[in-house]
mmCIF file of C-alpha atoms in Angstrom:
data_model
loop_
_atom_site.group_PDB
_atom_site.id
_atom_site.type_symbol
_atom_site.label_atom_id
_atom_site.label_comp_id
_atom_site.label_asym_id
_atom_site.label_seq_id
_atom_site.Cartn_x
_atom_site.Cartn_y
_atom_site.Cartn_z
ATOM 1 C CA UNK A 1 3.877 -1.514 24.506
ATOM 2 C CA UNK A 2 6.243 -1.677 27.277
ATOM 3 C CA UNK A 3 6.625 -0.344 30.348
ATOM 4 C CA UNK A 4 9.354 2.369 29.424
ATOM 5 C CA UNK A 5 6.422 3.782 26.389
ATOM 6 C CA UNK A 6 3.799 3.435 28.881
ATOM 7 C CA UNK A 7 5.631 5.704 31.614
ATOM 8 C CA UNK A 8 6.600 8.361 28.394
ATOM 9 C CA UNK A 9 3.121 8.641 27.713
ATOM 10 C CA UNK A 10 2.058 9.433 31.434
ATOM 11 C CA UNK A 11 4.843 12.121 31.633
ATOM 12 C CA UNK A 12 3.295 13.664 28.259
ATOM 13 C CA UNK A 13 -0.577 13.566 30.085
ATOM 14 C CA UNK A 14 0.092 14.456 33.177
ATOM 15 C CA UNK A 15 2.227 18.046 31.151
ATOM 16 C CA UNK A 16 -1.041 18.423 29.175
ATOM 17 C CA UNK A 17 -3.140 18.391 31.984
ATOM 18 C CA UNK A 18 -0.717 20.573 34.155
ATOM 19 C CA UNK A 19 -0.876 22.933 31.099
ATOM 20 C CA UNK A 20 -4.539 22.982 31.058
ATOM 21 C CA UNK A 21 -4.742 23.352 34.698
ATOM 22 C CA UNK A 22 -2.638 26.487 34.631
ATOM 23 C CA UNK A 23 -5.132 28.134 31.621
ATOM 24 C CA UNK A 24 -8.191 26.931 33.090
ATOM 25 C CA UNK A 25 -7.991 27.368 36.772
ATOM 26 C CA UNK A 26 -5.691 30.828 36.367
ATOM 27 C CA UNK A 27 -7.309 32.053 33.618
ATOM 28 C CA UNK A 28 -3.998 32.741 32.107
ATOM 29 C CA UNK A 29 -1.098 31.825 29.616
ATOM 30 C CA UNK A 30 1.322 33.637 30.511
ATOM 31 C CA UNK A 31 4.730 31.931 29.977
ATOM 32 C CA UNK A 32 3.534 29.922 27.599
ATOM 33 C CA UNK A 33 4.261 30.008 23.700
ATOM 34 C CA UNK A 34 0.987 29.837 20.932
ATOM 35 C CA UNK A 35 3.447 28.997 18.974
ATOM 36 C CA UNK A 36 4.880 26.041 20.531
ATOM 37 C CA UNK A 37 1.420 24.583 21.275
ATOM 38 C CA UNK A 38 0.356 25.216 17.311
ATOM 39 C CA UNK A 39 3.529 23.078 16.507
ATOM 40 C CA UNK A 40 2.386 20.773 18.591
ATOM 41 C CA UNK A 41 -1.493 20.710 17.050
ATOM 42 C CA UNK A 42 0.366 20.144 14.057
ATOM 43 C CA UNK A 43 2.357 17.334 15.152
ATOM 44 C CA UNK A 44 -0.447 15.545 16.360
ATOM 45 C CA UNK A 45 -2.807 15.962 13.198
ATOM 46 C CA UNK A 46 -0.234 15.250 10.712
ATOM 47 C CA UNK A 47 0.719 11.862 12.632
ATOM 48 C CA UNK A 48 -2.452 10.751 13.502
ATOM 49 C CA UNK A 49 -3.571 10.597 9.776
ATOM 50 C CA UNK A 50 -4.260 6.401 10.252
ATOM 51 C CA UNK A 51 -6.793 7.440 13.238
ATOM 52 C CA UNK A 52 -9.726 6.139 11.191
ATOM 53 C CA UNK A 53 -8.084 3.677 8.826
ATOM 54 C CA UNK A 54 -5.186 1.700 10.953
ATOM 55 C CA UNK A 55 -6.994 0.735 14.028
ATOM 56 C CA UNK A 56 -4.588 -0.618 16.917
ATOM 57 C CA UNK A 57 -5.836 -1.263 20.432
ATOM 58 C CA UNK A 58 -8.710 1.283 22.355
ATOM 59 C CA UNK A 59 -5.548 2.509 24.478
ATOM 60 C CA UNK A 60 -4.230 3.560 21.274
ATOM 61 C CA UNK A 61 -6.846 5.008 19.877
ATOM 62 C CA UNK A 62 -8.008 7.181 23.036
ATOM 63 C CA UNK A 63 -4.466 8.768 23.433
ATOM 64 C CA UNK A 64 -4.616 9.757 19.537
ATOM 65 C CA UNK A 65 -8.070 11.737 20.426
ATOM 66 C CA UNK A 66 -6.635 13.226 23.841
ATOM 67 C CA UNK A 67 -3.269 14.489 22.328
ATOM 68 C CA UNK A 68 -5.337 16.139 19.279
ATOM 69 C CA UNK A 69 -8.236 17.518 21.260
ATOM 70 C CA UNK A 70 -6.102 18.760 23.906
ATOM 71 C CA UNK A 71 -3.450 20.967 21.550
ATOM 72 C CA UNK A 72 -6.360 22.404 19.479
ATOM 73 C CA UNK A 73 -8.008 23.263 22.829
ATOM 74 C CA UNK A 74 -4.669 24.977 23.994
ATOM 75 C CA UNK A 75 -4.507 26.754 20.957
ATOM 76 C CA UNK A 76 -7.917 27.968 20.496
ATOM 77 C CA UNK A 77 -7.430 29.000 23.979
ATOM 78 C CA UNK A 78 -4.496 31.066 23.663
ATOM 79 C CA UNK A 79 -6.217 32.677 20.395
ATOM 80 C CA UNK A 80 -9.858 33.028 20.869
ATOM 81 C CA UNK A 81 -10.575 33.125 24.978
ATOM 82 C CA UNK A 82 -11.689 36.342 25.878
ATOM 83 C CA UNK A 83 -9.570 36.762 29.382
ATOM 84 C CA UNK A 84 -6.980 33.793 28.537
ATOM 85 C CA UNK A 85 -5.984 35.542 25.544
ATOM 86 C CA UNK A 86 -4.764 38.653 27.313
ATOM 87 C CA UNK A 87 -2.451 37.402 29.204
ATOM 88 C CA UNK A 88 -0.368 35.586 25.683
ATOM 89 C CA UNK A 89 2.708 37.450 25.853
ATOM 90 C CA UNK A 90 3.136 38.340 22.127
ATOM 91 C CA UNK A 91 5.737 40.623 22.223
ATOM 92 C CA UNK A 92 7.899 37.500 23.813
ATOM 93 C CA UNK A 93 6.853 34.845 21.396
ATOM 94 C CA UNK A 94 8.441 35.994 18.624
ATOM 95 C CA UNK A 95 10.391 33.002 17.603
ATOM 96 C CA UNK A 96 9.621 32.156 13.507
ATOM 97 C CA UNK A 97 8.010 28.445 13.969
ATOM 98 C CA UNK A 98 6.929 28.380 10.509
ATOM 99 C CA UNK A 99 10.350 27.638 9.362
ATOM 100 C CA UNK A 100 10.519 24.772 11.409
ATOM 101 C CA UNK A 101 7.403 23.548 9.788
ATOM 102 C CA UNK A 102 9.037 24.330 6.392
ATOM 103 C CA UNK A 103 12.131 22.595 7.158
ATOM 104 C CA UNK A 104 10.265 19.426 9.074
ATOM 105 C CA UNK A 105 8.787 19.002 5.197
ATOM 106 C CA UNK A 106 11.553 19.123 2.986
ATOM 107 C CA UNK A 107 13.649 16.758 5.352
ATOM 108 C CA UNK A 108 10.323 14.392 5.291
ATOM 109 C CA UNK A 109 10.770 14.360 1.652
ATOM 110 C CA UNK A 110 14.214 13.382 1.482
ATOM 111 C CA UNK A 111 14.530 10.801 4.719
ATOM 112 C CA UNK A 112 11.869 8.817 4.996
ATOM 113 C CA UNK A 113 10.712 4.592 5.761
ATOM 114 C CA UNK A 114 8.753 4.869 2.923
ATOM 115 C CA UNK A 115 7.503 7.193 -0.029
ATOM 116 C CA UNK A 116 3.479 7.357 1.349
ATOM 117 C CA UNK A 117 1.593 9.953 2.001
ATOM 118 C CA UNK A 118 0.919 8.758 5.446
ATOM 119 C CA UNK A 119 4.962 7.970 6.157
ATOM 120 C CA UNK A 120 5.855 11.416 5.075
ATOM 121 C CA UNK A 121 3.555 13.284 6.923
ATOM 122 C CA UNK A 122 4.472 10.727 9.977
ATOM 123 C CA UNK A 123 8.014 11.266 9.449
ATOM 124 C CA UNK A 124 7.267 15.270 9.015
ATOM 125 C CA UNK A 125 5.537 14.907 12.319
ATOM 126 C CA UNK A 126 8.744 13.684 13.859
ATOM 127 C CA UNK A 127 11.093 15.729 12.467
ATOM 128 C CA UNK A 128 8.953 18.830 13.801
ATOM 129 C CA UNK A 129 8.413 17.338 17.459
ATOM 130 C CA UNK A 130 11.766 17.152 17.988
ATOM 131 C CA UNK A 131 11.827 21.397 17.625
ATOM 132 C CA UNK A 132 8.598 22.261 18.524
ATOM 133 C CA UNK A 133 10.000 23.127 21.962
ATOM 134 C CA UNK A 134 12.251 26.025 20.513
ATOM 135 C CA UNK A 135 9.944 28.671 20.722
ATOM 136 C CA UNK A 136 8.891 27.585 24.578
ATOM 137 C CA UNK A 137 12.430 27.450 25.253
ATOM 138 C CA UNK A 138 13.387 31.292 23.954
ATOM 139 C CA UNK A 139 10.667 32.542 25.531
ATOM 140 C CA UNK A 140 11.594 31.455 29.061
ATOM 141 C CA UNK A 141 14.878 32.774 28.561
ATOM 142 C CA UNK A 142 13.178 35.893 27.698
ATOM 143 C CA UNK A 143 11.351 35.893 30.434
ATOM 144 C CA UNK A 144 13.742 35.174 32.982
ATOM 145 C CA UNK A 145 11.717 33.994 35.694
ATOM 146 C CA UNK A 146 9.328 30.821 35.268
ATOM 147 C CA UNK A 147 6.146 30.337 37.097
ATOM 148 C CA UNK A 148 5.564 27.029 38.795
ATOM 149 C CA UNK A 149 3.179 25.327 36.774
ATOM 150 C CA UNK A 150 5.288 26.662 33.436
ATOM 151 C CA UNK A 151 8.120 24.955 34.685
ATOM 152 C CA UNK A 152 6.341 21.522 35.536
ATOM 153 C CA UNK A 153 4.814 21.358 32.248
ATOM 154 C CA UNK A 154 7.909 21.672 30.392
ATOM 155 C CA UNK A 155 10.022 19.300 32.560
ATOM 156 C CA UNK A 156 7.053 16.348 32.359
ATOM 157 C CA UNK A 157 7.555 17.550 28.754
ATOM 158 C CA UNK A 158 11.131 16.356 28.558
ATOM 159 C CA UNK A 159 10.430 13.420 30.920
ATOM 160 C CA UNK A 160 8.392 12.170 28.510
ATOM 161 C CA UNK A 161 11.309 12.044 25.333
ATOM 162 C CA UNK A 162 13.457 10.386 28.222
ATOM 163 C CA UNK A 163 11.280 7.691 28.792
ATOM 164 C CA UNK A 164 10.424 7.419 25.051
ATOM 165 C CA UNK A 165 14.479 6.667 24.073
ATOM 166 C CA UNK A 166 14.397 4.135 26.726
ATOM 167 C CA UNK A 167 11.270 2.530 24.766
ATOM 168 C CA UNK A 168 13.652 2.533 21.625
ATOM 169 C CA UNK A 169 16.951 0.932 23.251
ATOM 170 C CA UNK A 170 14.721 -1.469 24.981
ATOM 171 C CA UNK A 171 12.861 -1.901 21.587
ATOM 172 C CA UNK A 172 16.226 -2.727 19.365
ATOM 173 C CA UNK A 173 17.249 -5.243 22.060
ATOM 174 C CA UNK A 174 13.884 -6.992 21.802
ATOM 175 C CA UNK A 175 13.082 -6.567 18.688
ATOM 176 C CA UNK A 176 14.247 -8.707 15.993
ATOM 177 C CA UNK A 177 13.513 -6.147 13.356
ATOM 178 C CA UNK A 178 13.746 -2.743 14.811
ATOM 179 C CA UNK A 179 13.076 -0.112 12.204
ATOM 180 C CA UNK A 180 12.369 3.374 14.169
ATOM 181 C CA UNK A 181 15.404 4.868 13.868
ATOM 182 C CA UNK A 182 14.350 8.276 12.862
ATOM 183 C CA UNK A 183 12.190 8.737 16.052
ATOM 184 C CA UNK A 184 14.693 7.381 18.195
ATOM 185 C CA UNK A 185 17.529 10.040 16.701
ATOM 186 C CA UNK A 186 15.003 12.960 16.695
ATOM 187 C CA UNK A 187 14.219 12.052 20.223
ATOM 188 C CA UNK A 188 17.753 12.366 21.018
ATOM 189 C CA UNK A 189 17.959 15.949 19.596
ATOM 190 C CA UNK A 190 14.305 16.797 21.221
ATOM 191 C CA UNK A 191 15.925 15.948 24.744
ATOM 192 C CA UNK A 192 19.376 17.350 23.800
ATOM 193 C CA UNK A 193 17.645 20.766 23.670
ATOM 194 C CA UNK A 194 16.165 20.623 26.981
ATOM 195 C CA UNK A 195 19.344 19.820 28.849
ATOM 196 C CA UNK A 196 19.683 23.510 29.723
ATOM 197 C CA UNK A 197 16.527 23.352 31.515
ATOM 198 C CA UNK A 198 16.478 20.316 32.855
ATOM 199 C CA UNK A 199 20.227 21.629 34.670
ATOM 200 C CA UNK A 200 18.330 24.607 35.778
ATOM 201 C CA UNK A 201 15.309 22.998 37.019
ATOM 202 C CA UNK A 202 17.589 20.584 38.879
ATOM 203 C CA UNK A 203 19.312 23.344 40.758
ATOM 204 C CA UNK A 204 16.300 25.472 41.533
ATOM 205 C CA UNK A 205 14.462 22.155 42.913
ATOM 206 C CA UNK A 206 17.829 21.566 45.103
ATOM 207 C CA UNK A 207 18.094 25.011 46.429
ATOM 208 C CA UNK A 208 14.376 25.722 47.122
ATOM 209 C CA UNK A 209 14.386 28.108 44.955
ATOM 210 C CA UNK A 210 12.590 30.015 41.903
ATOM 211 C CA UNK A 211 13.060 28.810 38.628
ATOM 212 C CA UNK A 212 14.683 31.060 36.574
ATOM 213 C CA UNK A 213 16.920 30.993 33.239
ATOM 214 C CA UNK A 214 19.752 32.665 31.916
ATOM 215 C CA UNK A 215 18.615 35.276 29.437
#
């Protein structure tokens, strides 16, 4: 733990809980993609496999639970709520996640630490993080126009990758035996593809303005 990991993870609650905010106070989700947030549910059950084997620290432990519970909440949300549900904006999120998935499995297979079960589905859980944001992305450049809280969530979203490649270079130069390398290269492509909207965020926080993307 350092204090580079510890800031990442605060920039990945506090876009949860700005996410939840927006579906539980507004009663809505529009702007946001199912399909995204089932990517993420994904992500989070397929790395968290050692939750009840590989115990760590408490800290540890409760972040596991709160990044599980709080994606399959999302989800079910977006799915089964009778008013948030009406408000999903289907005919937007149309992006085809499950080749992501697909392709997160057979790279898994073929780069990995080591030949587990539990390393491949980690490393599968990497390799889909670092797209799960696609779908998001294409739908607020379907969109156009990006609500407030919409746009928070996904910039504390790509804070959070920032801060997490600072854990890794501060890692390798503290570490004797540094070994992460495919998270720290898929966190490079997973903040890569939010340049765009970090560049438009920037500019619509300088101007005063409304958020909105290129189509």
């Amino acid at each position: 733990m350092n204090i580079f990991r510890f800031a990442g993870d605060g920039m990945h609650l506090i876009s949860i809980l700005i996410l939840l905010l927006k579906i539980y106070a507004t009663k809505t989700c529009s702007g946001i993609s199912l399909k995204t947030q089932e990517l993420y549910a994904i992500v989070f059950l397929a790395r968290y496999l050692d939750l009840f084997t590989d115990f760590i620290s408490v800290y540890n432990t409760v972040m596991k639970l709160v990044f599980i519970a709080s994606s399959l909440a999302i989800v079910w949300c977006m799915r089964s709520h009778r008013v948030v549900k009406r408000s999903y904006d289907k005919e937007l999120d149309t992006f085809r996640h499950y080749f992501l998935v697909l392709g997160s499995f057979i790279l898994a297979l073929l780069i990995h630490e080591k030949f587990t079960f539990q390393e491949i589905f980690w490393a599968f859980s990497i390799y889909l993080e670092a797209v799960a944001i696609l779908p998001q992305l294409v739908l607020l450049q379907r969109s156009g126009n990006v609500d407030n809280l919409t746009g928070q969530y996904v910039f504390f979203l790509g804070a959070y990758r920032a801060f997490y490649i600072l854990n890794w270079v501060y890692r390798y130069f503290t570490e004797p035996h540094f070994s992460r390398w495919i998270s720290a290269i898929s966190g490079l492509v997973q903040t890569a593809l939010y340049a765009d909207f970090f560049y438009y965020y920037f500019i619509s926080w300088k101007n005063n303005a409304k958020l909105q993307l290129p189509a």
